[in-house]
XYZ file of C-alpha atoms in Angstrom:
212
model
C -1.281 20.508 -10.723
C -1.801 20.064 -6.980
C 0.378 17.627 -5.012
C -1.260 16.397 -1.806
C 0.890 15.125 1.073
C -1.376 12.953 3.212
C -1.526 13.862 6.898
C -2.641 10.931 9.035
C -0.448 11.739 12.053
C 2.385 9.502 10.851
C 5.300 11.081 9.081
C 7.877 13.824 9.098
C 5.422 16.246 7.544
C 7.247 19.508 8.228
C 10.478 18.639 6.424
C 8.580 16.835 3.659
C 6.327 19.843 3.118
C 9.309 22.222 2.976
C 11.226 20.031 0.495
C 8.266 19.453 -1.805
C 7.239 23.105 -1.740
C 10.798 24.199 -2.494
C 11.087 21.939 -5.529
C 7.585 22.839 -6.692
C 8.606 26.514 -6.683
C 11.876 25.798 -8.488
C 10.170 23.700 -11.174
C 6.877 25.619 -11.365
C 5.059 22.376 -10.559
C 2.043 23.924 -8.839
C 0.842 23.968 -5.232
C 1.815 21.430 -2.576
C -0.641 20.947 0.290
C -0.489 18.880 3.478
C -3.991 17.612 4.118
C -6.066 15.271 6.259
C -9.126 15.935 4.064
C -10.076 13.068 1.717
C -11.897 15.532 -0.538
C -8.660 17.445 -1.132
C -6.854 14.179 -1.913
C -9.659 13.216 -4.281
C -8.949 16.331 -6.363
C -5.144 16.104 -6.239
C -3.012 15.511 -9.334
C -0.237 13.816 -7.326
C -0.300 12.064 -3.961
C 2.508 11.570 -1.437
C 2.049 9.159 1.472
C 4.720 9.477 4.184
C 4.974 7.124 7.136
C 7.080 6.671 10.260
C 6.744 3.910 12.852
C 5.363 0.397 12.750
C 3.503 -0.969 9.723
C 0.325 -1.886 11.623
C 0.205 1.446 13.446
C 0.554 3.400 10.208
C -2.129 1.340 8.503
C -4.474 1.802 11.464
C -3.764 5.531 11.531
C -4.561 5.885 7.845
C -7.787 3.899 8.109
C -8.811 5.984 11.116
C -9.119 9.039 8.847
C -12.595 8.414 7.486
C -12.614 8.056 3.711
C -8.879 8.716 3.263
C -7.770 5.298 2.026
C -10.741 5.184 -0.327
C -9.824 8.604 -1.719
C -6.193 7.582 -2.240
C -7.176 4.335 -3.931
C -9.713 6.077 -6.141
C -7.125 8.550 -7.422
C -4.148 6.191 -7.649
C -5.715 2.934 -8.841
C -8.783 4.201 -10.693
C -7.519 7.654 -11.692
C -3.896 6.768 -12.429
C -2.385 9.839 -10.749
C 1.306 9.649 -9.752
C 1.812 8.278 -6.240
C 4.897 8.370 -4.018
C 5.124 6.386 -0.782
C 7.936 7.289 1.621
C 9.376 4.910 4.266
C 6.386 3.121 5.843
C 4.199 4.849 3.249
C 6.123 2.782 0.714
C 5.855 -0.391 2.805
C 2.050 -0.079 2.956
C 1.988 -0.716 -0.807
C 2.914 -4.363 -0.094
C 0.506 -7.276 0.282
C 1.543 -7.969 3.877
C 3.546 -6.480 6.708
C 5.228 -9.061 8.955
C 6.199 -6.645 11.740
C 4.821 -7.825 15.126
C 2.409 -10.238 13.435
C 0.738 -10.206 10.046
C -0.986 -7.060 8.823
C -2.593 -6.713 5.419
C -1.278 -3.956 3.169
C -2.675 -2.283 0.060
C -1.544 -5.085 -2.273
C -0.387 -2.592 -4.914
C 3.148 -4.035 -5.039
C 2.743 -7.772 -4.412
C 5.187 -8.839 -1.738
C 5.820 -8.651 1.987
C 7.552 -6.361 4.438
C 10.074 -8.323 6.520
C 12.864 -7.563 8.957
C 16.283 -6.773 7.526
C 18.721 -9.601 8.264
C 22.368 -8.576 7.718
C 24.740 -11.492 7.136
C 27.346 -9.790 9.341
C 26.329 -9.092 12.984
C 28.541 -5.999 12.938
C 25.896 -4.373 10.736
C 23.311 -3.026 13.136
C 19.531 -2.862 12.940
C 17.887 -0.437 12.505
C 19.609 0.411 9.243
C 20.174 4.083 9.968
C 22.114 6.786 8.164
C 23.525 7.274 4.683
C 23.928 4.469 2.173
C 24.859 4.317 -1.508
C 22.033 3.616 -3.945
C 22.291 0.998 -6.661
C 19.722 1.934 -9.283
C 18.367 -1.141 -11.053
C 15.704 0.310 -13.354
C 15.894 3.338 -15.634
C 12.910 5.091 -14.058
C 11.915 8.765 -14.546
C 12.057 9.515 -10.801
C 15.783 8.643 -10.876
C 16.540 10.881 -13.852
C 19.898 12.534 -13.202
C 20.569 10.339 -10.140
C 23.385 7.823 -10.478
C 24.247 4.624 -8.664
C 26.651 5.476 -5.866
C 24.774 8.583 -4.755
C 23.756 8.454 -1.113
C 20.326 8.575 0.496
C 19.223 8.668 4.130
C 17.559 5.647 5.756
C 15.991 4.898 9.147
C 14.262 1.489 9.242
C 14.380 -2.115 10.435
C 12.017 -3.652 7.839
C 11.909 -3.546 4.062
C 9.571 -4.545 1.245
C 10.488 -7.670 -0.716
C 8.504 -7.538 -3.980
C 7.404 -10.821 -5.536
C 8.250 -9.437 -8.982
C 11.912 -8.399 -9.184
C 10.914 -6.007 -11.933
C 9.199 -3.906 -9.260
C 12.528 -3.386 -7.431
C 13.823 -0.041 -8.705
C 16.832 0.445 -6.410
C 18.639 -1.262 -3.564
C 21.457 -0.694 -1.093
C 23.886 -3.044 0.624
C 23.777 -3.551 4.393
C 25.561 -6.905 4.633
C 22.925 -8.089 2.186
C 20.444 -6.553 -0.204
C 18.053 -3.988 1.241
C 15.202 -2.537 -0.800
C 15.625 1.185 -1.489
C 12.807 1.836 -3.987
C 9.957 -0.023 -5.643
C 7.454 0.889 -8.300
C 5.106 -0.034 -11.098
C 2.777 1.871 -13.422
C 1.947 5.227 -11.779
C 3.231 4.191 -8.338
C 6.671 4.520 -6.797
C 7.942 4.174 -3.247
C 11.221 4.936 -1.502
C 12.394 3.293 1.695
C 14.795 6.199 2.170
C 13.654 9.714 3.045
C 14.094 12.017 0.028
C 13.290 15.036 2.208
C 16.387 14.182 4.305
C 18.642 13.072 1.434
C 19.962 16.503 0.413
C 20.538 17.073 -3.312
C 19.797 13.460 -4.299
C 16.462 13.595 -2.512
C 15.565 17.021 -3.871
C 16.275 15.798 -7.396
C 13.992 12.796 -6.863
C 11.241 15.080 -5.530
C 11.561 17.358 -8.571
C 11.455 14.324 -10.851
C 8.308 13.050 -9.142
C 6.615 16.428 -9.490
C 7.373 16.355 -13.230
C 6.571 12.662 -13.761
C 3.751 11.875 -16.176
C 3.371 8.087 -16.216
């Protein structure tokens, strides 16, 4: 059961690789590989798409790797393998990104990525640091993780899904901020599980064991 972490020059690949490999060893989940090769992704049993930076830049970077988006789509949409998007990797699942103009996303989670707008100006943007999760859906990737546990965020935009049933978890930052979305065999976290200590490691282990 190979888990492929997609390398398209956008993401905290070193810490993600270490965290996923650690939990794969502890749970006997099989190999974890970081790859920029679409053929490796096409054979993977699980796919992780990280992302750091602006929505349009990440999308352009992914599309610049010839055949990579097609390989991901083939496995996730046609093949039904478990998919995890992290930070901007999660945002790319949306229909549109509204950061510095309008950029089309994958359209896997209908909705748009918009700037966070706290109701209290004392709450700064970017939303950075630890925040308490409120888990809204009893989803396998949150098995053993309770509302009130903290995760680590660094972002100024978040995905607003059209279907509230696709919102798996949220946090409060003078207003609701999306923490996780998902449907079918796809899940995405706005927070960084690889930086979220035991809560993040538990989510990674759950993803590696998830059979949607």
